[in-house]
Amino acid sequence: MIMSLTSTLRVSIIKILDTDAIVNKLRNGCPDKIACWNELKVLAIARSAVVVYSYAMLATLIRIQFNVMGGHVYKDIQNSNDTTTENVIQTKYMSLSRHFIYDGIKKLSLLIKDKVAEITASISLKDELTLRDIEEIYWAVTSSISSDNAKNPIKNLAEYMLLSNCEEEPTPILLKLFNETLDLLESEEVQNLTQSNIRNGFNLLVDHISAFFIGSPIIENGKTIQNGISVPGTSNQNSTNMRYDSSVFTNINKVSMPMAKIIPIINGQVPDKSTSKDFQSELLQRLVLNNELKTLGANIYEAFSF
């Protein structure tokens, strides 16, 4: 279930933070190239950050829902009473995530985009950045979001993930499920775990970006290849072939690039078509296998099944 949901979520993110239009403008001749590049800078960084936040948030919600629902179903079977959780109620409860995927994600994307624009405003396209500098941009974004108490998605998980009128649900059993989910999303344990998974997600993202900071690039058929990875660009022009000596040791902490070259690399972290090697696929795999989330789920199931 989470695979299909994250796939839909990813499509929503790409539509909201659309970089293709800007890339096409640059390829076809943008009247104000600097403005277009700066807009692409904000969108690319924001899009990758939104993926990290939203995947961690959705994984938490799904884990909670499955185990709250599972606990209630088990208790109904054990008690053999007349208050069984019917399939239609189960379906409606599990569809809670649709609100986040289609509506809550817009609010989250706008928040992160604004934070990225604010933090990167002083970084010009010519500025040379190291991998550490890129990492600090992402940490500055998370710090700015965390300090915004009214909009912080971790402290306000329910506001982003649940319908505002959930508490008006007329069906008693469904209302009970909503309230239990709300209580869990507002708990310190769940919020701390989600924040931890977000930190891990950014570490993974930076690890994937670091692959482009090792060694010199190869140019093949007009595409830049860095350590076997194609670097997305904005130019239609072909380049000459270059050779790369992989035996040369590179101190990754001392390698720097101008921001204009880093933007396509970051933009390429969330490609239009997902692959098994992109960072989102690995992030999702880690969230599915996350032991802390599994333990949370087990504790919830136990609490609601007896």
Short mmCIF file of C-alpha atoms in Angstrom, two decimals:
data_model
loop_
_atom_site.label_atom_id
_atom_site.label_comp_id
_atom_site.label_asym_id
_atom_site.label_seq_id
_atom_site.Cartn_x
_atom_site.Cartn_y
_atom_site.Cartn_z
CA MET A 1 0.00 0.00 0.00
CA ILE A 2 2.70 2.48 0.95
CA MET A 3 4.46 1.92 -2.38
CA SER A 4 1.43 3.05 -4.38
CA LEU A 5 0.71 5.92 -1.99
CA THR A 6 4.25 7.30 -2.18
CA SER A 7 4.12 6.99 -5.95
CA THR A 8 1.00 9.17 -6.00
CA LEU A 9 2.54 11.52 -3.45
CA ARG A 10 5.64 11.87 -5.61
CA VAL A 11 3.50 12.83 -8.62
CA SER A 12 1.79 15.50 -6.52
CA ILE A 13 5.14 16.94 -5.43
CA ILE A 14 6.45 17.06 -9.00
CA LYS A 15 3.30 18.87 -10.15
CA ILE A 16 3.35 21.40 -7.32
CA LEU A 17 7.08 22.12 -7.56
CA ASP A 18 7.37 21.85 -11.33
CA THR A 19 10.93 22.35 -12.54
CA ASP A 20 10.35 21.14 -16.11
CA ALA A 21 8.80 24.43 -17.20
CA ILE A 22 11.84 26.39 -16.00
CA VAL A 23 14.28 23.91 -17.54
CA ASN A 24 12.47 24.18 -20.88
CA LYS A 25 12.61 27.97 -20.68
CA LEU A 26 16.36 27.83 -20.15
CA ARG A 27 16.80 25.38 -23.01
CA ASN A 28 14.69 27.42 -25.40
CA GLY A 29 16.08 30.79 -24.41
CA CYS A 30 14.85 32.52 -21.28
CA PRO A 31 14.73 36.37 -21.47
CA ASP A 32 16.09 36.64 -17.93
CA LYS A 33 18.36 33.63 -17.45
CA ILE A 34 19.54 34.63 -13.99
CA ALA A 35 15.96 34.88 -12.72
CA CYS A 36 15.10 31.52 -14.27
CA TRP A 37 18.17 29.86 -12.75
CA ASN A 38 17.37 31.29 -9.32
CA GLU A 39 13.80 30.04 -9.59
CA LEU A 40 15.09 26.61 -10.58
CA LYS A 41 17.48 26.71 -7.61
CA VAL A 42 14.61 27.22 -5.17
CA LEU A 43 12.31 24.66 -6.79
CA ALA A 44 14.99 21.96 -7.03
CA ILE A 45 16.11 22.27 -3.42
CA ALA A 46 12.54 22.57 -2.17
CA ARG A 47 11.39 19.53 -4.15
CA SER A 48 14.05 17.26 -2.70
CA ALA A 49 13.36 18.57 0.81
CA VAL A 50 9.61 18.04 0.42
CA VAL A 51 10.22 14.42 -0.60
CA VAL A 52 12.21 13.83 2.60
CA TYR A 53 9.59 15.43 4.85
CA SER A 54 6.53 13.97 3.15
CA TYR A 55 7.84 10.40 2.87
CA ALA A 56 8.73 10.36 6.57
CA MET A 57 5.34 11.82 7.52
CA LEU A 58 3.37 9.43 5.31
CA ALA A 59 5.31 6.40 6.54
CA THR A 60 4.45 7.39 10.11
CA LEU A 61 0.76 7.87 9.35
CA ILE A 62 0.43 4.57 7.49
CA ARG A 63 2.21 2.68 10.27
CA ILE A 64 -0.16 4.21 12.83
CA GLN A 65 -3.28 3.52 10.77
CA PHE A 66 -2.47 -0.10 10.01
CA ASN A 67 -1.83 -0.93 13.63
CA VAL A 68 -4.73 1.04 15.10
CA MET A 69 -7.01 -0.68 12.61
CA GLY A 70 -5.38 -4.07 13.16
CA GLY A 71 -5.71 -3.77 16.91
CA HIS A 72 -9.41 -2.97 16.70
CA VAL A 73 -10.13 -5.80 14.26
CA TYR A 74 -8.32 -8.29 16.49
CA LYS A 75 -10.22 -7.08 19.55
CA ASP A 76 -13.53 -7.38 17.69
CA ILE A 77 -12.74 -10.96 16.73
CA GLN A 78 -11.70 -11.87 20.26
CA ASN A 79 -14.75 -10.28 21.85
CA SER A 80 -17.17 -11.50 19.18
CA ASN A 81 -19.43 -8.55 19.90
CA ASP A 82 -21.75 -6.55 17.67
CA THR A 83 -19.41 -3.58 17.25
CA THR A 84 -17.21 -5.07 14.55
CA THR A 85 -15.25 -2.66 12.44
CA GLU A 86 -16.96 -3.08 9.08
CA ASN A 87 -15.03 -3.10 5.82
CA VAL A 88 -16.58 0.18 4.70
CA ILE A 89 -15.36 1.85 7.89
CA GLN A 90 -11.92 0.30 7.49
CA THR A 91 -11.73 1.62 3.93
CA LYS A 92 -12.84 5.10 4.91
CA TYR A 93 -10.39 5.22 7.80
CA MET A 94 -7.46 4.02 5.71
CA SER A 95 -8.29 6.63 3.05
CA LEU A 96 -7.29 9.37 5.50
CA SER A 97 -3.91 9.57 3.77
CA ARG A 98 -5.57 10.92 0.61
CA HIS A 99 -5.98 14.30 2.29
CA PHE A 100 -2.24 14.59 2.83
CA ILE A 101 -1.34 13.30 -0.64
CA TYR A 102 -3.58 15.75 -2.48
CA ASP A 103 -4.10 18.70 -0.12
CA GLY A 104 -1.73 18.65 2.83
CA ILE A 105 1.24 18.26 0.50
CA LYS A 106 0.42 21.62 -1.11
CA LYS A 107 0.66 23.35 2.25
CA LEU A 108 3.90 21.54 3.09
CA SER A 109 5.43 22.32 -0.32
CA LEU A 110 4.61 26.02 -0.06
CA LEU A 111 6.11 26.23 3.43
CA ILE A 112 9.36 24.54 2.40
CA LYS A 113 9.61 26.52 -0.84
CA ASP A 114 9.33 29.79 1.10
CA LYS A 115 12.00 28.67 3.58
CA VAL A 116 14.36 27.61 0.78
CA ALA A 117 13.86 30.93 -1.05
CA GLU A 118 14.68 32.83 2.12
CA ILE A 119 17.79 30.79 2.94
CA THR A 120 19.26 30.65 -0.58
CA ALA A 121 18.52 34.26 -1.56
CA SER A 122 22.09 35.33 -0.86
CA ILE A 123 23.69 32.45 -2.79
CA SER A 124 24.57 33.51 -6.32
CA LEU A 125 24.95 31.18 -9.29
CA LYS A 126 28.71 31.81 -9.32
CA ASP A 127 29.28 30.99 -5.65
CA GLU A 128 31.50 27.94 -5.18
CA LEU A 129 29.90 25.43 -2.81
CA THR A 130 31.27 22.28 -1.21
CA LEU A 131 29.20 19.28 -0.23
CA ARG A 132 29.28 20.59 3.34
CA ASP A 133 27.77 23.88 2.12
CA ILE A 134 24.91 22.01 0.46
CA GLU A 135 24.35 20.01 3.62
CA GLU A 136 24.20 23.23 5.63
CA ILE A 137 21.54 24.63 3.29
CA TYR A 138 19.29 21.66 4.04
CA TRP A 139 19.96 21.88 7.78
CA ALA A 140 19.20 25.61 7.69
CA VAL A 141 15.88 24.80 6.03
CA THR A 142 14.97 22.24 8.69
CA SER A 143 16.06 24.62 11.44
CA SER A 144 13.92 27.41 10.03
CA ILE A 145 10.94 25.08 9.76
CA SER A 146 11.42 23.78 13.31
CA SER A 147 11.51 27.31 14.72
CA ASP A 148 8.22 28.18 13.01
CA ASN A 149 5.95 26.74 15.70
CA ALA A 150 2.71 27.63 13.94
CA LYS A 151 3.65 25.90 10.67
CA ASN A 152 6.16 23.25 11.74
CA PRO A 153 4.78 20.05 10.16
CA ILE A 154 6.30 17.84 12.86
CA LYS A 155 4.65 19.69 15.72
CA ASN A 156 1.45 19.98 13.69
CA LEU A 157 1.31 16.58 12.00
CA ALA A 158 -2.46 16.27 12.31
CA GLU A 159 -3.00 19.68 10.74
CA TYR A 160 -1.19 18.57 7.58
CA MET A 161 -2.35 14.96 7.49
CA LEU A 162 -5.95 14.85 8.70
CA LEU A 163 -9.10 16.55 7.48
CA SER A 164 -10.03 19.53 9.62
CA ASN A 165 -13.59 18.23 10.04
CA CYS A 166 -12.63 14.72 11.20
CA GLU A 167 -14.09 15.39 14.62
CA GLU A 168 -17.50 15.97 13.02
CA GLU A 169 -17.67 12.37 11.78
CA PRO A 170 -21.15 11.02 12.67
CA THR A 171 -20.16 7.33 12.78
CA PRO A 172 -19.08 6.55 16.39
CA ILE A 173 -16.55 3.84 15.51
CA LEU A 174 -14.94 5.94 12.79
CA LEU A 175 -14.86 8.99 15.05
CA LYS A 176 -13.10 6.89 17.67
CA LEU A 177 -10.49 5.80 15.13
CA PHE A 178 -9.94 9.40 14.04
CA ASN A 179 -9.48 10.61 17.60
CA GLU A 180 -7.06 7.81 18.44
CA THR A 181 -5.00 8.63 15.35
CA LEU A 182 -5.06 12.32 16.25
CA ASP A 183 -3.79 11.57 19.76
CA LEU A 184 -0.94 9.48 18.37
CA LEU A 185 0.10 12.12 15.82
CA GLU A 186 0.23 14.69 18.61
CA SER A 187 2.31 12.47 20.89
CA GLU A 188 5.92 13.39 21.59
CA GLU A 189 7.12 9.88 20.73
CA VAL A 190 5.65 9.99 17.22
CA GLN A 191 6.88 13.51 16.57
CA ASN A 192 10.42 12.70 17.72
CA LEU A 193 10.50 9.56 15.59
CA THR A 194 9.28 11.44 12.52
CA GLN A 195 11.90 14.14 13.07
CA SER A 196 14.60 11.48 13.38
CA ASN A 197 13.52 9.88 10.10
CA ILE A 198 13.61 13.28 8.40
CA ARG A 199 17.19 13.81 9.58
CA ASN A 200 18.13 10.38 8.26
CA GLY A 201 16.40 11.22 4.98
CA PHE A 202 18.50 14.34 4.49
CA ASN A 203 21.66 12.38 5.29
CA LEU A 204 20.71 9.93 2.56
CA LEU A 205 19.96 12.74 0.12
CA VAL A 206 23.36 14.35 0.73
CA ASP A 207 25.02 10.94 0.29
CA HIS A 208 23.44 10.65 -3.15
CA ILE A 209 24.51 14.18 -4.06
CA SER A 210 28.06 13.42 -2.88
CA ALA A 211 28.48 10.97 -5.78
CA PHE A 212 28.80 14.00 -8.06
CA PHE A 213 31.61 15.50 -5.99
CA ILE A 214 34.02 12.61 -6.50
CA GLY A 215 36.46 12.91 -9.36
CA SER A 216 36.14 14.63 -12.70
CA PRO A 217 33.15 14.21 -15.00
CA ILE A 218 32.98 12.25 -18.23
CA ILE A 219 31.09 13.70 -21.17
CA GLU A 220 29.36 11.07 -23.29
CA ASN A 221 27.00 11.87 -26.14
CA GLY A 222 26.41 15.34 -24.82
CA LYS A 223 25.56 14.14 -21.29
CA THR A 224 27.70 14.61 -18.22
CA ILE A 225 28.43 11.31 -16.50
CA GLN A 226 29.75 11.46 -12.94
CA ASN A 227 30.73 8.09 -11.48
CA GLY A 228 28.35 6.35 -13.85
CA ILE A 229 25.48 8.72 -13.05
CA SER A 230 23.95 10.97 -15.68
CA VAL A 231 23.82 14.60 -14.61
CA PRO A 232 20.68 16.35 -15.86
CA GLY A 233 21.32 19.66 -17.53
CA THR A 234 19.54 22.56 -19.15
CA SER A 235 21.47 22.82 -22.38
CA ASN A 236 20.69 21.22 -25.73
CA GLN A 237 24.26 21.62 -26.90
CA ASN A 238 26.49 18.59 -27.30
CA SER A 239 29.84 18.40 -25.57
CA THR A 240 33.10 16.77 -26.55
CA ASN A 241 34.12 13.40 -25.15
CA MET A 242 36.32 13.41 -22.06
CA ARG A 243 38.17 10.68 -20.21
CA TYR A 244 38.09 10.15 -16.48
CA ASP A 245 40.81 8.58 -14.37
CA SER A 246 38.95 6.82 -11.55
CA SER A 247 42.23 5.90 -9.84
CA VAL A 248 42.82 9.48 -8.70
CA PHE A 249 41.90 9.97 -5.05
CA THR A 250 39.65 12.94 -4.37
CA ASN A 251 39.11 14.57 -0.99
CA ILE A 252 35.37 15.09 -1.22
CA ASN A 253 35.42 17.80 1.45
CA LYS A 254 37.67 19.99 -0.68
CA VAL A 255 35.77 19.68 -3.95
CA SER A 256 33.61 22.67 -4.82
CA MET A 257 31.34 23.63 -7.70
CA PRO A 258 29.55 26.80 -8.73
CA MET A 259 25.91 26.85 -7.69
CA ALA A 260 24.88 26.87 -11.35
CA LYS A 261 26.36 23.38 -11.77
CA ILE A 262 24.94 22.08 -8.51
CA ILE A 263 21.35 23.03 -9.33
CA PRO A 264 20.91 20.40 -12.10
CA ILE A 265 22.41 17.76 -9.79
CA ILE A 266 19.91 18.54 -7.03
CA ASN A 267 17.07 18.77 -9.53
CA GLY A 268 18.02 15.32 -10.80
CA GLN A 269 17.52 13.81 -7.35
CA VAL A 270 13.76 13.80 -7.99
CA PRO A 271 13.48 12.67 -11.62
CA ASP A 272 10.15 12.64 -13.43
CA LYS A 273 10.36 8.86 -13.68
CA SER A 274 11.45 7.09 -10.54
CA THR A 275 14.13 4.41 -10.73
CA SER A 276 15.32 1.76 -8.30
CA LYS A 277 18.58 3.68 -7.85
CA ASP A 278 17.22 7.13 -7.00
CA PHE A 279 17.28 8.41 -3.46
CA GLN A 280 13.50 8.31 -3.03
CA SER A 281 13.39 4.56 -3.65
CA GLU A 282 16.13 3.98 -1.09
CA LEU A 283 14.47 6.38 1.34
CA LEU A 284 11.18 4.51 1.06
CA GLN A 285 12.92 1.17 1.54
CA ARG A 286 14.61 2.44 4.69
CA LEU A 287 11.34 3.77 6.08
CA VAL A 288 9.55 0.48 5.42
CA LEU A 289 12.32 -1.45 7.20
CA ASN A 290 12.84 1.12 9.96
CA ASN A 291 13.02 -0.71 13.30
CA GLU A 292 11.77 2.24 15.34
CA LEU A 293 8.66 2.51 13.16
CA LYS A 294 8.12 -1.23 13.46
CA THR A 295 8.38 -1.00 17.25
CA LEU A 296 5.95 1.92 17.28
CA GLY A 297 3.51 -0.12 15.23
CA ALA A 298 3.84 -3.15 17.49
CA ASN A 299 3.21 -1.03 20.59
CA ILE A 300 0.15 0.58 19.01
CA TYR A 301 -1.24 -2.80 17.95
CA GLU A 302 -0.78 -4.21 21.43
CA ALA A 303 -2.38 -1.16 23.04
CA PHE A 304 -5.50 -1.29 20.87
CA SER A 305 -6.00 -5.04 20.69
CA PHE A 306 -6.63 -5.61 24.40
#
